[in-house]
mmCIF file of C-alpha atoms in Angstrom:
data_model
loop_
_atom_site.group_PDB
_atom_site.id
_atom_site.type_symbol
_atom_site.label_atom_id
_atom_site.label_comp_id
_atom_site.label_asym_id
_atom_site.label_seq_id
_atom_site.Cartn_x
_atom_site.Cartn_y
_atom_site.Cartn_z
ATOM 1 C CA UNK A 15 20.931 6.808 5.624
ATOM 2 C CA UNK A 16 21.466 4.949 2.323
ATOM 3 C CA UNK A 17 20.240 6.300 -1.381
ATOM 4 C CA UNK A 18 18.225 4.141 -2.906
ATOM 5 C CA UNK A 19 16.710 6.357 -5.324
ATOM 6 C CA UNK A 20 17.394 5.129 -8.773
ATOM 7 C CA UNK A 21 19.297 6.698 -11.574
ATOM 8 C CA UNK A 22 17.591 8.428 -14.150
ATOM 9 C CA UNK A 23 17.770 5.742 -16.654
ATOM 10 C CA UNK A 24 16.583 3.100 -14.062
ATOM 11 C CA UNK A 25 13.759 5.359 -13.051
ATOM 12 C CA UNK A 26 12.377 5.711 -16.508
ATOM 13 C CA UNK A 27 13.153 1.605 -17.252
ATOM 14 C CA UNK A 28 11.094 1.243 -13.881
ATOM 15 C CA UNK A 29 8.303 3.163 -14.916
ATOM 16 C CA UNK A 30 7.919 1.640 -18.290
ATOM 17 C CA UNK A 31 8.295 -1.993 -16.721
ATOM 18 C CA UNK A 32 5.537 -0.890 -14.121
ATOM 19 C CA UNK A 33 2.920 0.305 -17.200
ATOM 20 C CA UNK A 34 3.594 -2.804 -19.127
ATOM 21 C CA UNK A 35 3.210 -4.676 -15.871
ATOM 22 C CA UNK A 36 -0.299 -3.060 -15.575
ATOM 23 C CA UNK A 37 -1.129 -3.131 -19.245
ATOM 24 C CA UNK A 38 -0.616 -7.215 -18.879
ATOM 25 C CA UNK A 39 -2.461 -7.965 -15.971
ATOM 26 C CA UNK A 40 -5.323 -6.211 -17.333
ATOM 27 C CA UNK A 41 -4.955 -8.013 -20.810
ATOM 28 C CA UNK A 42 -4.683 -11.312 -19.440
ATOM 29 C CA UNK A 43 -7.606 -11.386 -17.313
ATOM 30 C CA UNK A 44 -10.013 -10.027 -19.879
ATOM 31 C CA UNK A 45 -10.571 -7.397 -17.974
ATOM 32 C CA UNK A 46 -11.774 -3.698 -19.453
ATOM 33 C CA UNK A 47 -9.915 -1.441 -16.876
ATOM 34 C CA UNK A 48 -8.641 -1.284 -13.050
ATOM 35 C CA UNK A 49 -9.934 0.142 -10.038
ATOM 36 C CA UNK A 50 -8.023 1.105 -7.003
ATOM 37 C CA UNK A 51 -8.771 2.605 -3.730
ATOM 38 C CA UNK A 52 -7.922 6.257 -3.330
ATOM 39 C CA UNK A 53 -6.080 7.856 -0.127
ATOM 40 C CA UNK A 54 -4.223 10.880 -0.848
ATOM 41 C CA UNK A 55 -0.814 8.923 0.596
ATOM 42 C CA UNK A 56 1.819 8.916 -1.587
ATOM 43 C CA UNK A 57 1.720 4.986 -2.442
ATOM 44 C CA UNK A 58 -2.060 5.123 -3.967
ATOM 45 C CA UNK A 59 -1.304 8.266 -5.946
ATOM 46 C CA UNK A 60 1.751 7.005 -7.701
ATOM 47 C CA UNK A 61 -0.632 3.961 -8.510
ATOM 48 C CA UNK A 62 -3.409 5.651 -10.025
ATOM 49 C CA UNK A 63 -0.669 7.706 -12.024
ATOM 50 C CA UNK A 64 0.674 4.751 -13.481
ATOM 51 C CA UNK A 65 -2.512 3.068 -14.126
ATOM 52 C CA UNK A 66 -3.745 6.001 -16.318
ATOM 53 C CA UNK A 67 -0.505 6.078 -18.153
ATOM 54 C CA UNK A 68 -0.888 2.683 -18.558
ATOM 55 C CA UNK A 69 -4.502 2.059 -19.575
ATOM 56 C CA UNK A 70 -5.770 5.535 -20.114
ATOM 57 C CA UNK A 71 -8.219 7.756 -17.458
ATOM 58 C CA UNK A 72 -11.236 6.360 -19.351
ATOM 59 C CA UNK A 73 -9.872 3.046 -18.035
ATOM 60 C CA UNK A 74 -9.215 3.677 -14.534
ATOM 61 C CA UNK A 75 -12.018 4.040 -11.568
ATOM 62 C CA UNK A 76 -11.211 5.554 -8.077
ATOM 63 C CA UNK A 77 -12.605 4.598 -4.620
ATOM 64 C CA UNK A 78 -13.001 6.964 -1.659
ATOM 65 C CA UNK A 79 -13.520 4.808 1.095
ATOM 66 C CA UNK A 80 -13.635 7.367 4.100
ATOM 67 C CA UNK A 81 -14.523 5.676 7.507
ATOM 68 C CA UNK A 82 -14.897 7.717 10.969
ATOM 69 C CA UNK A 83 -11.766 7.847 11.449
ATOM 70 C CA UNK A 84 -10.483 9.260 8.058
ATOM 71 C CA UNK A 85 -8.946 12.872 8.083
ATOM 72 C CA UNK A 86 -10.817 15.606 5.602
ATOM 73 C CA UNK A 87 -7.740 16.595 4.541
ATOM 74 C CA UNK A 88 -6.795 13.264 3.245
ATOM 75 C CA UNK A 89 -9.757 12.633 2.015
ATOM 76 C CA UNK A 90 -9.919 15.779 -0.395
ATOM 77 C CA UNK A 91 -6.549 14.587 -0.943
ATOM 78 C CA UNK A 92 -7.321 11.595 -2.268
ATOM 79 C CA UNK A 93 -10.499 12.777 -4.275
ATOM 80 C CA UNK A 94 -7.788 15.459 -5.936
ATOM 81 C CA UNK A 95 -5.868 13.564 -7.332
ATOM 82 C CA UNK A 96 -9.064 11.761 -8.672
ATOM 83 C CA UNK A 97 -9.969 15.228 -10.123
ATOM 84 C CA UNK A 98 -5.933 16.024 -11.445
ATOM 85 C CA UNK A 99 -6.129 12.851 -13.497
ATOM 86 C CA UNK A 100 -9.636 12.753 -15.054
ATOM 87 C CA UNK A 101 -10.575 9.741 -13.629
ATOM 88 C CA UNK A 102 -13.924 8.574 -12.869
ATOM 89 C CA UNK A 103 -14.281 8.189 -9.051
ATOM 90 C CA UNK A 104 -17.521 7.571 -5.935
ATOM 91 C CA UNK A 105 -16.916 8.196 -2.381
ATOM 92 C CA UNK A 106 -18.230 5.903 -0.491
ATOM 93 C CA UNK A 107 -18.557 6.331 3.285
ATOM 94 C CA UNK A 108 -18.054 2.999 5.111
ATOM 95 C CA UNK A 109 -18.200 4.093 8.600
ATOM 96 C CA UNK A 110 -22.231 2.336 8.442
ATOM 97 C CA UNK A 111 -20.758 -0.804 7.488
ATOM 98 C CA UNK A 112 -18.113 -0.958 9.480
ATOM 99 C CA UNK A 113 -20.531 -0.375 12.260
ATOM 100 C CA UNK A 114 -22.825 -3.161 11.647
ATOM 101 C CA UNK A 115 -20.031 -5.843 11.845
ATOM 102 C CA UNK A 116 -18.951 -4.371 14.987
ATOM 103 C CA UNK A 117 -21.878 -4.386 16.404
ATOM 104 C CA UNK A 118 -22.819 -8.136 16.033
ATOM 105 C CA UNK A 119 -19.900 -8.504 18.387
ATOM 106 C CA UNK A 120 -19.918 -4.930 20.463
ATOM 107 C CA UNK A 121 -17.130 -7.138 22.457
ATOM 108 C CA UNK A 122 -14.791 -5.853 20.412
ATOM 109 C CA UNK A 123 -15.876 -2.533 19.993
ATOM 110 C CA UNK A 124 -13.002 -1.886 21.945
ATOM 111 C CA UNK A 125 -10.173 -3.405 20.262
ATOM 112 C CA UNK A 126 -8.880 -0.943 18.006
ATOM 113 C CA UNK A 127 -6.749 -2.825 15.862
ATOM 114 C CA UNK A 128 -9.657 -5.400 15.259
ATOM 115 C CA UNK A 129 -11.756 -2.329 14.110
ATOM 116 C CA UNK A 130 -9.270 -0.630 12.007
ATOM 117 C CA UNK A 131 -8.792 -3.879 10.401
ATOM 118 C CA UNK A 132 -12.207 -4.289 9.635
ATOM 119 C CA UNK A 133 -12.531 -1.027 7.835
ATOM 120 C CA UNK A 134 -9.561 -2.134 5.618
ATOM 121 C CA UNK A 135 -11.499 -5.229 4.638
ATOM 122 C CA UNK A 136 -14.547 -3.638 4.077
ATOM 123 C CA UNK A 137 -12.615 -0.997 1.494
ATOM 124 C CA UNK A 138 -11.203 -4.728 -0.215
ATOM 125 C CA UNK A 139 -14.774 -5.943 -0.546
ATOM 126 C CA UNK A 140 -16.168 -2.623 -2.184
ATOM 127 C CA UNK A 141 -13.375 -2.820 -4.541
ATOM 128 C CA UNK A 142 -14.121 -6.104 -5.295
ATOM 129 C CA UNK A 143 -17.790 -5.143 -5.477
ATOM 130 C CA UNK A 144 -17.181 -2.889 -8.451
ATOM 131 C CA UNK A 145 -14.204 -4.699 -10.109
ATOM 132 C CA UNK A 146 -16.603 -7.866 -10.509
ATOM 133 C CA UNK A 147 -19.868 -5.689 -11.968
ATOM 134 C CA UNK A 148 -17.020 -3.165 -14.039
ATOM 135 C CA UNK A 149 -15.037 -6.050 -15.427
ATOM 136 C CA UNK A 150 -11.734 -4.765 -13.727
ATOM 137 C CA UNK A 151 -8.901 -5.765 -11.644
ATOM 138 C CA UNK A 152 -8.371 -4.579 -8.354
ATOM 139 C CA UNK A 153 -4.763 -2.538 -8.299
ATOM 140 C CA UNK A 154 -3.361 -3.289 -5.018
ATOM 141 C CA UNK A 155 -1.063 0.190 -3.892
ATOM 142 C CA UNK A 156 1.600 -1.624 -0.972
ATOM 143 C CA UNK A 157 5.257 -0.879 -1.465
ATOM 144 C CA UNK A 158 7.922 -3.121 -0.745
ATOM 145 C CA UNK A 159 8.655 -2.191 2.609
ATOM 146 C CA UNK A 160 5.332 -2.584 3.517
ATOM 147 C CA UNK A 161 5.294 -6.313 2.048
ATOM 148 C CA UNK A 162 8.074 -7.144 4.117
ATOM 149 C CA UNK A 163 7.166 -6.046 7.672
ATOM 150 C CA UNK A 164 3.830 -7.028 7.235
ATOM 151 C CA UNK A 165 2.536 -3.319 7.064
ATOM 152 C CA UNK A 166 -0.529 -3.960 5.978
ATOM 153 C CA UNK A 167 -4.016 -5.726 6.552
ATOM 154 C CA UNK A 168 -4.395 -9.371 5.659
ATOM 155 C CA UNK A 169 -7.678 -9.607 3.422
ATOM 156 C CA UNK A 170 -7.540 -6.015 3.682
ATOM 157 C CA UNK A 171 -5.666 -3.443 1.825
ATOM 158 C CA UNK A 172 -3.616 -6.455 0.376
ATOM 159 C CA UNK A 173 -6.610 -7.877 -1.245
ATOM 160 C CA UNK A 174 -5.829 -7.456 -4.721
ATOM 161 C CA UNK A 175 -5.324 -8.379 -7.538
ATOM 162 C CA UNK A 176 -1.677 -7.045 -8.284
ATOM 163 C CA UNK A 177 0.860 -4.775 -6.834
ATOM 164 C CA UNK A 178 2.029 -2.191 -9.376
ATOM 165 C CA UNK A 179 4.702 -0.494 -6.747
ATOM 166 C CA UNK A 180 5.283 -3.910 -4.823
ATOM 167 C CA UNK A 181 8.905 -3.749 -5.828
ATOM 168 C CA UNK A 182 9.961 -0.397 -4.855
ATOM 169 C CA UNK A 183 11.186 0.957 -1.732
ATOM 170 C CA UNK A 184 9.372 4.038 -0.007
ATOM 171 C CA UNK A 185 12.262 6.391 -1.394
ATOM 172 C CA UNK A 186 11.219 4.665 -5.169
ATOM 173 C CA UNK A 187 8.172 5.531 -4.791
ATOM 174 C CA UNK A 188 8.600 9.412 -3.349
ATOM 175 C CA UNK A 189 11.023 9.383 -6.766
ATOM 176 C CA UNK A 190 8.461 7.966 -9.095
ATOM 177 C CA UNK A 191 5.327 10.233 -7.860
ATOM 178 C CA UNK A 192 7.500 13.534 -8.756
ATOM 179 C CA UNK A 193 8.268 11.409 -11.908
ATOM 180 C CA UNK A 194 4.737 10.936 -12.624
ATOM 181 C CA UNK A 195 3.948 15.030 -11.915
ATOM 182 C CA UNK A 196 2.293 14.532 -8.601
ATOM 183 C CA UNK A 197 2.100 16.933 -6.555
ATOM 184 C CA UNK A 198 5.314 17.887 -4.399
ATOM 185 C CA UNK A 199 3.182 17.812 -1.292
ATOM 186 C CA UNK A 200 1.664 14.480 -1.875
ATOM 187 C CA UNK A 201 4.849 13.175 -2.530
ATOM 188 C CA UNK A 202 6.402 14.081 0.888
ATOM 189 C CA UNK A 203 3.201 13.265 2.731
ATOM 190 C CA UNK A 204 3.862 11.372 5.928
ATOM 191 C CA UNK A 205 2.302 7.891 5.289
ATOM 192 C CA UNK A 206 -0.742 6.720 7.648
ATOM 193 C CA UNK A 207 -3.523 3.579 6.831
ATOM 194 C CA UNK A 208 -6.063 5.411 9.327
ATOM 195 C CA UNK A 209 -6.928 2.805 10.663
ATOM 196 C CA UNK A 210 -7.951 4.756 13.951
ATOM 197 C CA UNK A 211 -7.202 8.440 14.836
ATOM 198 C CA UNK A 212 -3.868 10.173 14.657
ATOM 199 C CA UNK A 213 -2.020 6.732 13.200
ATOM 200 C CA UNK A 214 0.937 6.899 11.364
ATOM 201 C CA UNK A 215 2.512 4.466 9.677
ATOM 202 C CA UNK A 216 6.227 5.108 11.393
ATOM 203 C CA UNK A 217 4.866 5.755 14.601
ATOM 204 C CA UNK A 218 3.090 2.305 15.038
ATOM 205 C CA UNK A 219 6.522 0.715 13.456
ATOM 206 C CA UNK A 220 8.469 2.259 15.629
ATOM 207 C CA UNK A 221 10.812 3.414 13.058
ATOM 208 C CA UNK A 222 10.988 5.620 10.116
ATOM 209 C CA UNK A 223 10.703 4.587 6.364
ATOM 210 C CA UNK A 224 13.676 5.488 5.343
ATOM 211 C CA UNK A 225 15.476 3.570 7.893
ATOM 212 C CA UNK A 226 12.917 0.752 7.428
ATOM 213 C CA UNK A 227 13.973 0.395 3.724
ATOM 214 C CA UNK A 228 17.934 0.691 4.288
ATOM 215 C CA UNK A 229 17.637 -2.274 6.564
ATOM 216 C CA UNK A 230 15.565 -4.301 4.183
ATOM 217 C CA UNK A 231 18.664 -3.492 1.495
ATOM 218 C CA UNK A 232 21.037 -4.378 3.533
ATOM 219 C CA UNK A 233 20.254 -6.575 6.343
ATOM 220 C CA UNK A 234 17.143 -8.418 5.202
ATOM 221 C CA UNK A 235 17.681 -8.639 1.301
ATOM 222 C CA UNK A 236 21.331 -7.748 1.332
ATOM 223 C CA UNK A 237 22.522 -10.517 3.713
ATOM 224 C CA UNK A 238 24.698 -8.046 5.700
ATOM 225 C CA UNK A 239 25.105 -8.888 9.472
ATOM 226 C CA UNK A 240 23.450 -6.789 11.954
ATOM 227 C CA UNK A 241 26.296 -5.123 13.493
ATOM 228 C CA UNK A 242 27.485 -4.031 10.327
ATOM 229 C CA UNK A 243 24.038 -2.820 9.303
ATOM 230 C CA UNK A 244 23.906 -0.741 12.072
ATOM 231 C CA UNK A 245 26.926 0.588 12.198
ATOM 232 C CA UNK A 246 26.747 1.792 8.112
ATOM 233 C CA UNK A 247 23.416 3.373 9.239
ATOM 234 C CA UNK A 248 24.438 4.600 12.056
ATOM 235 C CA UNK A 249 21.615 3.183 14.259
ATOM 236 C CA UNK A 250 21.387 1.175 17.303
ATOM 237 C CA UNK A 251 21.499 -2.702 16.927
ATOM 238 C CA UNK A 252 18.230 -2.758 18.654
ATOM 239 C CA UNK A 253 16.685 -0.744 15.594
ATOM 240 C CA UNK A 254 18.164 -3.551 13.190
ATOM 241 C CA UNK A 255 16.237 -6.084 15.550
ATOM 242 C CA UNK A 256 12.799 -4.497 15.249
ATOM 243 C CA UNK A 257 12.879 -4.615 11.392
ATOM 244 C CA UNK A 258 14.071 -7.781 11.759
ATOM 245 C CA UNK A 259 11.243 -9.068 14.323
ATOM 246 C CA UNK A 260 8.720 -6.975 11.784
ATOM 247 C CA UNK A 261 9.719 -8.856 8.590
ATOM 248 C CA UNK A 262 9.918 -12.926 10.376
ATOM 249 C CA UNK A 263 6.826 -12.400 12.541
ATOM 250 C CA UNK A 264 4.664 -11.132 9.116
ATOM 251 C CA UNK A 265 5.992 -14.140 6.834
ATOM 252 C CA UNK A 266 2.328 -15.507 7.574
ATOM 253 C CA UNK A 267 0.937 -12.811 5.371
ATOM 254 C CA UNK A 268 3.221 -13.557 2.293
ATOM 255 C CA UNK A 269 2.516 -16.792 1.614
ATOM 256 C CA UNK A 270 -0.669 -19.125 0.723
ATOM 257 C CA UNK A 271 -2.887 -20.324 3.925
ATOM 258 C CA UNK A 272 -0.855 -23.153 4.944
ATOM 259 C CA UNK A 273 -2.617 -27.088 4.513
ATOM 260 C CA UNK A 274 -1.524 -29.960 6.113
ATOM 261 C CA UNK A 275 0.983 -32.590 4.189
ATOM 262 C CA UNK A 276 -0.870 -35.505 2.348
ATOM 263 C CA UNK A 277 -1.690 -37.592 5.056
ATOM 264 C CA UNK A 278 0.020 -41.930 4.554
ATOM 265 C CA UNK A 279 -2.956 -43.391 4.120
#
């Protein structure tokens, strides 16, 4: 598999550019801090790093949004790094809430995607909830490779108001974390939404991150053909394909709801 872990100049140019990226969004909406949701992955620690080297812990709020689904372990996790950083934080359990809206259409109940959706827009609207009465912006915590295969909830965990890490591949982000002083395990933590029980973010993909973000370098962003893609990665064509399929069939989720043309009237 390709490198794309940056040099150490570019990783220390990246992590300024990323703390005056925060520092500005929060300046030019007024705004007196951030808050971000909290899940003891990888991606949402590196974020709240940043955000308290960027604005200071007395400027940065935490959410624990644990539904039924939600592991203990990453749920102490999350509320550690909370703890490591000085940050203020509130768990909220959302499981309740998540049930009511099921409920009104038990239907569903069964559709497990449509549930573990829900709970990821539930977490956007309590974040929203306290940014509006705290004055803060919402700090989305996606990754680039997430952006382009559409790994992640629409309204959901993509309801934000900025994407610190947006840019950076999975690798970046393993390299900035260590960067940052987060802890080694957190770092290498496999990455999983749990969105229902035992999900993984590779397993649902089909393929691993790493691979994931070579063919997004090289195939999707790069320009190079398929065949050659897989045959520098050493991967079936087929595995090409499905990053392929992941990143056209989510364009939906990277652009504006769509509106008709102006109408000849």
């Amino acid at each position: 598999m390709i490198d794309l872990r940056f040099g150490d100049e570019e990783l220390a140019a990246q992590r300024a550019h990323i703390v005056s990226f925060i520092q500005d969004v929060v300046d030019d909406a007024g705004a007196d801090g951030a808050v971000l949701g909290l899940s003891g992955g990888v991606d949402s620690t590196t974020t709240a790093y940043l955000a308290v080297e960027a604005l200071g812990r007395e400027h940065v709020y935490g959410l624990v949004l644990p539904s039924r689904v939600s592991s203990e372990a990453n749920m102490s996790d999350a509320e550690r790094v909370a703890e490591d950083l000085g940050i203020e934080y509130d768990v909220v359990e959302i499981g309740g809430i998540v049930d009511e809206i099921v409920d009104s259409i038990p239907d569903a109940r069964e559709d497990t995607v449509a549930v573990g959706n829900t709970a990821a827009r539930v977490r956007g609207v309590l974040n929203y909830y306290v940014a509006n009465e705290e004055n803060r912006v919402v700090l989305g915590t996606g990754n680039k490779a997430e952006a382009l295969t559409g790994y992640f909830t629409k309204y959901g965990d993509q309801a934000v108001d900025c994407n610190p890490i947006g840019n950076c591949y999975k690798q970046q982000v393993r390299q900035l974390a260590r960067d940052l002083g987060a802890p080694e395990e957190l770092a290498e933590k496999p990455a999983t939404a749990e969105l229902w029980a035992d999900q993984t973010d590779e397993d649902e993909m089909g393929v691993g991150y790493d691979v994931v973000d070579a063919v997004i370098a090289l195939h999707i962003e790069g320009g190079v053909s398929t065949v050659a893609t897989a045959r520098e990665l050493g991967v079936e064509e087929s595995v090409v394909g499905t990053v392929r399929e992941l990143y056209e069939n989510s364009a939906h989720k990277r652009s504006m709801p769509p509106a008709p043309e102006p109408a000849d009237l």
